[in-house]
Coordinates of C-alpha atoms and ligand atoms in Angstrom, one line a residue:
X1 CA 97.5 99.9 93.3
X2 CA 96.6 96.2 93.6
X3 CA 93.6 94.9 91.7
X4 CA 92.9 91.8 93.7
X5 CA 94.2 90.6 97.0
X6 CA 94.2 87.0 98.3
X7 CA 93.9 86.8 102.1
X8 CA 95.7 83.8 103.4
X9 CA 94.0 83.6 106.7
X10 CA 90.6 82.9 108.3
X11 CA 88.6 84.5 111.0
X12 CA 88.3 88.1 112.2
X13 CA 91.7 89.2 110.6
X14 CA 90.5 87.9 107.2
X15 CA 87.3 89.9 107.5
X16 CA 89.5 92.9 108.7
X17 CA 91.3 93.0 105.6
X18 CA 88.5 92.4 103.3
X19 CA 86.8 95.3 104.8
X20 CA 89.6 97.7 103.9
X21 CA 90.3 96.3 100.7
X22 CA 86.8 96.9 99.6
X23 CA 87.0 100.5 100.9
X24 CA 90.0 100.9 98.7
X25 CA 88.2 99.4 95.5
X26 CA 90.3 96.1 95.7
X27 CA 88.8 92.9 94.9
X28 CA 89.3 90.1 97.3
X29 CA 89.8 86.4 97.4
X30 CA 89.3 84.2 100.5
X31 CA 90.7 80.9 100.9
X32 CA 89.1 78.5 103.2
X33 CA 89.5 75.0 104.7
X34 CA 86.5 72.8 104.5
X35 CA 85.9 73.6 108.3
X36 CA 85.3 77.2 107.5
X37 CA 83.0 76.9 104.4
X38 CA 80.1 78.8 106.4
X39 CA 82.7 81.5 107.6
X40 CA 82.0 85.2 107.0
X41 CA 85.4 85.9 105.3
X42 CA 84.0 83.3 102.5
X43 CA 80.8 85.2 102.3
X44 CA 82.1 88.7 102.2
X45 CA 85.0 88.2 99.9
X46 CA 84.5 88.6 96.0
X47 CA 85.7 85.1 95.5
X48 CA 86.5 82.0 97.8
X49 CA 88.6 79.0 96.9
X50 CA 88.8 76.0 99.2
X51 CA 92.3 75.1 99.9
X52 CA 92.0 71.7 101.9
X53 CA 90.9 69.8 105.1
X54 CA 90.5 71.3 108.6
X55 CA 94.1 70.8 109.8
X56 CA 96.0 73.9 109.2
X57 CA 99.3 72.2 108.0
X58 CA 96.9 70.9 105.0
X59 CA 95.1 74.3 104.5
X60 CA 95.9 77.7 105.7
X61 CA 99.7 76.5 105.8
X62 CA 99.6 74.8 102.6
X63 CA 101.7 77.0 100.4
X64 CA 101.2 75.2 97.1
X65 CA 97.3 75.3 97.4
X66 CA 97.4 79.0 98.4
X67 CA 99.7 79.8 95.5
X68 CA 97.5 77.8 93.2
X69 CA 94.6 79.8 94.3
X70 CA 96.1 83.2 93.8
X71 CA 97.1 82.1 90.3
X72 CA 93.6 80.7 89.3
X73 CA 92.1 84.0 90.7
X74 CA 94.7 86.1 89.1
X75 CA 95.5 87.9 92.6
X76 CA 98.4 90.3 92.3
X77 CA 99.1 90.2 96.1
X78 CA 98.7 88.1 99.2
X79 CA 97.8 89.4 102.7
X80 CA 98.8 86.9 105.2
X81 CA 97.0 88.3 108.3
X82 CA 98.8 87.1 111.6
X83 CA 99.8 83.7 112.6
X84 CA 99.8 80.9 109.9
X85 CA 102.3 82.0 107.1
X86 CA 102.5 85.7 108.0
X87 CA 106.2 85.2 109.2
X88 CA 107.2 82.5 106.9
X89 CA 110.4 83.4 105.0
X90 CA 109.9 80.5 102.6
X91 CA 106.2 81.7 101.7
X92 CA 107.3 85.4 101.4
X93 CA 110.1 84.1 98.9
X94 CA 107.6 82.0 96.8
X95 CA 105.3 85.0 96.5
X96 CA 108.2 87.0 95.3
X97 CA 109.2 84.1 92.7
X98 CA 105.6 83.9 91.4
X99 CA 105.3 87.7 91.0
X100 CA 102.7 88.0 93.7
X101 CA 103.4 91.0 96.0
X102 CA 103.6 89.5 99.9
X103 CA 102.1 92.2 102.0
X104 CA 104.7 91.6 104.6
X105 CA 108.4 91.6 105.2
X106 CA 111.0 90.2 102.8
X107 CA 112.4 86.8 103.3
X108 CA 115.7 88.2 104.5
X109 CA 113.9 90.4 107.2
X110 CA 111.8 87.4 108.4
X111 CA 114.8 85.1 108.9
X112 CA 116.9 87.8 110.6
X113 CA 114.4 88.6 112.9
X114 CA 113.1 85.0 113.5
X115 CA 116.5 84.2 114.9
X116 CA 116.4 86.0 118.3
X117 CA 120.2 86.1 118.9
X118 CA 120.7 87.6 115.3
X119 CA 118.0 90.2 115.8
X120 CA 119.4 91.2 119.1
X121 CA 122.9 91.6 117.6
X122 CA 121.5 93.5 114.7
X123 CA 119.6 95.9 117.3
X124 CA 122.5 96.3 119.4
X125 CA 124.8 97.4 116.6
X126 CA 122.0 99.8 115.5
X127 CA 122.0 101.5 118.8
X128 CA 118.8 99.9 120.1
X129 CA 119.3 99.1 123.9
X130 CA 119.2 95.3 124.7
X131 CA 119.6 93.2 127.9
X132 CA 123.1 92.8 129.0
X133 CA 124.2 89.1 128.3
X134 CA 126.0 86.8 126.0
X135 CA 127.5 88.2 122.6
X136 CA 125.7 86.0 120.5
X137 CA 125.2 82.4 120.9
X138 CA 126.7 80.2 123.9
X139 CA 129.3 78.0 122.7
X140 CA 129.4 75.7 125.8
X141 CA 128.2 75.5 129.2
X142 CA 131.5 76.8 130.6
X143 CA 130.9 79.9 128.5
X144 CA 127.4 80.2 130.0
X145 CA 128.9 80.0 133.6
X146 CA 131.4 82.7 132.8
X147 CA 128.8 85.2 131.1
X148 CA 126.5 84.5 134.1
X149 CA 129.2 85.2 136.5
X150 CA 129.8 88.4 134.7
X151 CA 126.3 89.7 134.6
X152 CA 125.2 88.4 137.9
X153 CA 122.3 86.0 138.7
X154 CA 119.4 85.8 138.1
X155 CA 120.0 85.0 134.3
X156 CA 117.6 83.9 131.6
X157 CA 118.7 81.4 128.9
X158 CA 116.8 81.9 125.8
X159 CA 116.5 79.6 122.7
X160 CA 117.6 81.7 119.4
X161 CA 114.8 80.0 117.5
X162 CA 112.3 80.6 120.5
X163 CA 109.6 82.9 121.4
X164 CA 106.2 82.2 123.2
X165 CA 108.5 81.0 126.1
X166 CA 109.7 77.7 124.8
X167 CA 113.2 76.8 125.4
X168 CA 113.4 79.6 128.0
X169 CA 114.8 79.3 131.5
X170 CA 115.3 81.3 134.6
X171 CA 118.4 80.5 136.6
X172 CA 118.6 81.9 140.1
X173 CA 122.0 80.5 141.0
X174 CA 125.0 78.7 139.5
X175 CA 124.1 75.2 140.7
X176 CA 120.8 75.5 138.6
X177 CA 122.8 76.4 135.5
X178 CA 123.6 73.1 134.2
X179 CA 120.2 71.6 134.7
X180 CA 118.7 74.5 132.8
X181 CA 121.2 74.6 130.0
X182 CA 120.6 70.9 129.3
X183 CA 116.5 71.0 129.6
X184 CA 116.4 74.3 127.5
X185 CA 118.7 72.9 124.7
X186 CA 116.6 69.7 124.7
X187 CA 113.2 71.4 124.5
X188 CA 114.5 73.9 121.8
X189 CA 115.9 71.0 119.7
X190 CA 112.7 69.3 119.9
X191 CA 110.4 72.2 119.2
X192 CA 112.4 74.1 116.7
X193 CA 115.2 71.7 115.5
X194 CA 117.7 74.3 116.5
X195 CA 119.3 74.2 120.0
X196 CA 121.2 77.6 119.9
X197 CA 121.0 79.3 123.3
X198 CA 122.1 82.8 124.4
X199 CA 121.7 84.3 127.8
X200 CA 120.5 87.6 129.2
X201 CA 120.4 89.3 132.7
X202 CA 116.8 88.3 134.0
X203 CA 114.5 91.4 134.1
X204 CA 112.2 90.8 137.2
X205 CA 108.4 91.8 136.9
X206 CA 109.0 93.6 133.7
X207 CA 106.2 95.4 131.5
X208 CA 105.6 94.2 127.9
X209 CA 105.3 97.5 126.0
X210 CA 105.6 97.6 122.2
X211 CA 105.9 100.1 119.6
X212 CA 104.1 100.2 116.1
X213 CA 106.0 101.2 113.3
X214 CA 105.3 101.6 109.5
X215 CA 108.2 102.0 107.0
X216 CA 107.9 102.7 103.1
X217 CA 110.1 101.5 100.1
X218 CA 112.0 104.8 100.2
X219 CA 113.6 104.2 103.7
X220 CA 111.1 106.5 105.6
X221 CA 109.9 105.1 109.0
X222 CA 107.4 106.4 111.3
X223 CA 106.4 105.2 114.9
X224 CA 102.7 105.1 115.9
X225 CA 103.3 104.9 119.6
X226 CA 103.0 102.1 122.1
X227 CA 100.7 99.3 123.1
X228 CA 100.8 97.9 126.7
X229 CA 100.5 94.0 126.4
X230 CA 101.4 93.2 130.0
X231 CA 98.3 91.2 130.9
X232 CA 99.3 87.9 129.5
X233 CA 98.7 84.3 130.6
X234 CA 101.1 81.6 129.5
X235 CA 102.3 83.9 126.7
X236 CA 98.9 84.6 125.4
X237 CA 97.8 88.1 125.4
X238 CA 94.4 88.8 127.1
X239 CA 94.2 92.7 127.2
X240 CA 96.0 95.5 125.4
X241 CA 95.6 99.1 125.9
X242 CA 97.2 102.5 124.6
X243 CA 98.5 104.7 125.9
X244 CA 100.2 102.6 128.4
X245 CA 99.4 103.7 132.0
X246 CA 103.1 103.3 132.7
X247 CA 104.1 105.5 129.8
X248 CA 105.5 109.1 130.1
X249 CA 105.9 111.5 127.0
X250 CA 109.8 111.2 127.6
X251 CA 110.0 107.4 127.7
X252 CA 107.6 107.4 124.6
X253 CA 109.9 109.4 122.5
X254 CA 113.0 107.5 123.6
X255 CA 111.2 104.3 122.9
X256 CA 109.8 105.5 119.6
X257 CA 113.2 106.6 118.4
X258 CA 114.6 103.4 119.4
X259 CA 111.9 101.5 117.3
X260 CA 112.5 103.8 114.3
X261 CA 116.2 103.1 114.6
X262 CA 115.4 99.2 114.8
X263 CA 113.3 99.5 111.7
X264 CA 115.7 101.5 109.8
X265 CA 118.6 99.0 110.6
X266 CA 116.8 96.3 108.6
X267 CA 115.4 98.7 105.9
X268 CA 112.1 97.5 107.1
X269 CA 109.1 98.0 104.7
X270 CA 105.6 97.4 105.8
X271 CA 103.9 97.7 109.2
X272 CA 105.9 96.0 112.2
X273 CA 106.1 96.1 115.9
X274 CA 109.0 96.3 118.1
X275 CA 108.4 94.7 121.5
X276 CA 110.3 96.1 124.5
X277 CA 110.7 94.9 128.1
X278 CA 110.5 97.8 130.4
X279 CA 111.6 97.5 134.1
X280 CA 110.4 99.3 137.0
X281 CA 112.9 102.2 136.7
X282 CA 111.6 102.5 133.2
X283 CA 114.7 101.3 131.5
X284 CA 113.7 99.4 128.1
X285 CA 115.4 96.8 126.2
X286 CA 114.7 95.2 122.8
X287 CA 112.8 91.9 123.0
X288 CA 111.6 91.1 119.6
X289 CA 110.4 92.4 116.2
X290 CA 107.4 91.2 114.7
X291 CA 107.3 91.5 111.0
X292 CA 103.5 91.2 110.7
X293 CA 100.1 93.1 111.5
X294 CA 99.2 92.1 115.1
X295 CA 96.1 90.8 116.7
X296 CA 96.0 94.0 118.8
X297 CA 96.6 96.8 116.0
X298 CA 93.0 98.1 116.1
X299 CA 93.6 100.0 119.7
X300 CA 96.6 102.1 117.8
X301 CA 94.1 102.8 114.8
X302 CA 91.5 104.1 117.2
X303 CA 93.8 106.5 119.2
X304 CA 95.4 108.0 116.3
X305 CA 92.7 107.5 113.7
X306 CA 94.7 105.7 111.2
X307 CA 93.7 102.5 109.1
X308 CA 96.9 100.3 109.7
X309 CA 95.8 97.7 107.1
X310 CA 95.2 100.4 104.6
X311 CA 98.6 102.2 105.0
X312 CA 100.1 98.6 105.0
X313 CA 98.5 98.1 101.6
X314 CA 99.6 101.3 100.3
X315 CA 103.2 101.1 101.3
X316 CA 103.2 97.5 99.9
X317 CA 102.1 99.1 96.6
X318 CA 104.8 101.5 96.6
X319 CA 103.0 104.6 98.1
X320 CA 105.5 107.1 100.2
X321 CA 104.6 107.8 103.7
X322 CA 105.1 111.2 105.4
X323 CA 107.8 109.9 108.0
X324 CA 105.9 111.9 110.9
X325 CA 105.2 110.0 114.2
X326 CA 101.8 109.7 115.7
X327 CA 100.8 110.1 119.4
X328 CA 97.8 109.0 121.1
X329 CA 94.7 111.4 121.0
X330 CA 92.4 109.0 123.0
X331 CA 92.3 106.1 125.2
X332 CA 91.7 102.5 123.8
X333 CA 91.4 99.0 125.4
X334 CA 91.1 95.7 123.8
X335 CA 89.7 92.6 125.5
X336 CA 90.2 89.3 123.6
X337 CA 87.4 87.2 123.8
X338 CA 88.2 83.6 123.5
X339 CA 86.0 80.4 123.2
X340 CA 87.6 79.3 126.6
X341 CA 86.5 77.9 129.9
X342 CA 88.1 80.1 132.5
X343 CA 86.9 77.7 135.2
X344 CA 89.0 74.8 133.6
X345 CA 92.3 76.5 133.3
X346 CA 91.3 78.2 129.9
X347 CA 90.5 75.0 128.2
X348 CA 89.2 75.5 124.6
X349 CA 85.3 75.5 124.3
X350 CA 84.6 75.0 120.6
X351 CA 81.0 74.4 119.5
X352 CA 77.9 76.2 118.2
X353 CA 76.8 79.7 119.3
X354 CA 73.3 79.7 119.9
X355 CA 72.8 83.2 121.0
X356 CA 75.1 86.1 120.0
X357 CA 74.3 89.9 121.1
X358 CA 77.0 92.2 120.1
X359 CA 77.5 95.3 122.2
X360 CA 77.4 98.7 120.5
X361 CA 77.1 102.3 121.1
X362 CA 79.6 105.2 121.2
X363 CA 83.1 104.4 121.6
X364 CA 82.7 100.5 121.0
X365 CA 84.4 98.6 118.2
X366 CA 83.8 94.8 117.8
X367 CA 86.1 92.8 115.3
X368 CA 84.7 89.5 115.1
X369 CA 83.7 86.7 112.5
X370 CA 81.3 85.1 114.9
X371 CA 77.5 85.2 114.6
X372 CA 74.4 83.2 116.0
X373 CA 74.3 79.9 114.7
X374 CA 78.1 79.9 113.9
X375 CA 80.1 76.9 114.7
X376 CA 83.7 77.2 116.1
X377 CA 85.8 74.7 114.7
X378 CA 88.2 72.9 117.1
X379 CA 91.3 73.1 114.6
X380 CA 92.3 76.8 115.2
X381 CA 93.0 79.5 117.6
X382 CA 90.2 80.1 120.1
X383 CA 89.8 83.9 119.8
X384 CA 86.6 84.7 118.5
X385 CA 86.0 88.5 119.1
X386 CA 88.1 91.5 120.0
X387 CA 86.1 93.9 122.0
X388 CA 87.7 97.4 121.8
X389 CA 86.5 100.6 123.6
X390 CA 87.7 104.0 123.1
X391 CA 87.4 107.2 125.2
X392 CA 88.9 110.4 126.1
X393 CA 90.4 108.9 129.3
X394 CA 91.5 105.6 130.5
X395 CA 88.8 105.6 133.3
X396 CA 86.1 106.2 130.7
X397 CA 87.5 103.5 128.4
X398 CA 87.1 101.1 131.3
X399 CA 83.9 102.1 132.2
X400 CA 82.6 101.7 128.5
X401 CA 84.3 98.2 128.5
X402 CA 82.5 97.2 131.7
X403 CA 79.3 98.4 130.1
X404 CA 80.0 96.6 126.7
X405 CA 81.1 93.2 128.5
X406 CA 77.5 93.2 130.3
X407 CA 75.8 93.8 127.0
X408 CA 77.8 91.0 125.1
X409 CA 75.8 88.0 125.2
X410 CA 77.3 84.6 123.7
X411 CA 75.4 81.4 124.5
X412 CA 76.2 77.9 123.7
X413 CA 79.9 78.0 124.4
X414 CA 81.9 79.3 127.3
X415 CA 83.9 82.3 126.8
X416 CA 86.5 84.6 128.5
X417 CA 83.9 87.5 128.9
X418 CA 83.5 86.6 132.8
X419 CA 87.3 87.0 133.1
X420 CA 87.3 90.3 131.4
X421 CA 84.4 91.6 133.8
X422 CA 86.3 90.7 136.9
X423 CA 89.4 92.3 135.4
X424 CA 87.6 95.6 134.8
X425 CA 86.8 95.6 138.5
X426 CA 90.3 94.8 139.9
X427 CA 91.8 97.6 141.8
X428 CA 95.3 97.0 140.6
X429 CA 94.1 96.9 137.0
X430 CA 92.0 100.2 137.4
X431 CA 95.1 101.7 139.0
X432 CA 97.1 100.8 136.0
X433 CA 99.5 98.9 138.6
X434 CA 100.2 95.6 136.5
X435 CA 103.3 93.8 135.0
X436 CA 103.8 90.5 133.0
X437 CA 103.3 88.7 136.4
X438 CA 99.8 90.2 136.9
X439 CA 98.0 86.9 135.9
X440 CA 100.1 84.6 138.3
X441 CA 98.3 86.1 141.3
X442 CA 95.0 87.2 139.5
X443 CA 92.1 85.4 141.4
X444 CA 89.3 83.9 139.1
X445 CA 86.8 83.1 141.7
Ligands
MV4_1 C1 112.6 88.0 129.5 C2 112.2 88.1 130.5 C3 112.7 88.6 131.7 N1 114.1 89.1 131.4 N2 114.0 88.4 129.4 C4 108.9 85.8 127.4 C5 108.7 85.7 126.0 C6 109.9 86.0 125.1 N3 109.5 86.4 123.9 C7 110.6 86.8 126.1 N4 110.1 86.7 127.6 C8 110.6 87.3 128.4 N5 111.9 87.5 128.4 C9 114.7 88.8 130.2 N6 116.0 89.1 130.0 C10 110.6 87.9 130.7 C11 109.9 87.5 129.7 C12 108.5 87.1 130.0 C13 107.4 87.8 129.4 C14 107.8 89.0 128.6 C15 106.8 89.5 127.8 C16 105.4 89.3 128.2 C17 105.2 88.3 129.1 C18 106.3 87.5 129.7 C19 106.0 86.5 130.6 C20 106.9 85.6 131.2 C21 108.2 85.9 130.9

């Protein structure tokens, strides 16, 4: 087992990893930017190394400084958390070259899954359902026209280097195609330096349902059931839950099998997530694979009683898994609490927290790095807490969430707590009747 893990991240996920490492008797090293010198991950790690000024590119994305910190402190592994360098093939490779175990995917896996068209082709060949569309990249506008005619409008143009909606266009009819092709390519070239495009049939009002998987170094893969992440705004998830209110045991088994196939096709080692689009007829299609621990991992942990970070560290150290699948025994919901002003277009609201009262009690988990007196720097993501409730049924989990949200007091900054309170009283949400379009019509006032 590792003796010392450096956590190349900040905020709640850095704390989350430190907690499990300490339970396992593993020493921890925090790295931090000058903006985070008073952060809890710095306080709770065994050692801490400053890696640069506030801007992410100079600190949490500064590979040379992070590797130096690992070497100075003699860390034998690096946990990248999510975001930052967690899906950076170059960083994974440099860790390898320095004899430091990267607790994440190999450079090859990251590269393959980071190219969306290549990932899709790999999955299709492995027998994972994919959305009908072009075979690989589109060579020209004429080819795009041909494919669209064949699969029928509406279609979606997607940047192969994309994700998060950039370089993506819905095309409803042929006379919109040329414009979409040009603008999507220009956008992708500017954002990713790669204007490769592929095409898919547009799935209307899909659900975003993902399957958690874990693979060991001996070719065994398990799935840990689904998370429904359909409640999103501008490609930012707001709420996740498991089980999905749309799920059936039959669909879970089919999607779980497909996810295991997907992971085996790339010899996946570690924790990962296969994201699917699910249409109203419960057809599901591979969308993307995430080769990291995700923000929403706690809801899975709570419904199957399984520490994903612990198992992630174990498989990275070469411990085998059983290969059995896990099914939800409880219901869990996560609300992401962001320092944002919901009355002003979810504009970031950094600043100092004057009062902080955390909710508690039975079936309530709060993953946060915030505290009274903490100043949220403006340089990073605005998520400051994940409030998770766990109960026997969905109805009870919602009731607990409503109660916990009312107990949660954060003064000094604006947060998304008022949004979540409204959501927990929304008839469609209560019915489990929502798709990825939900937020487009949700009334905040
Ligand atoms: C789609 C789609 C409909 N049809 N693909 C959005 C982000 C990117 N990763 C894939 N996305 C989508 N791909 C086809 N063929 C709709 C979306 C989509 C979406 C997907 C998941 C969660 C939220 C979303 C919001 C808008 C669009």
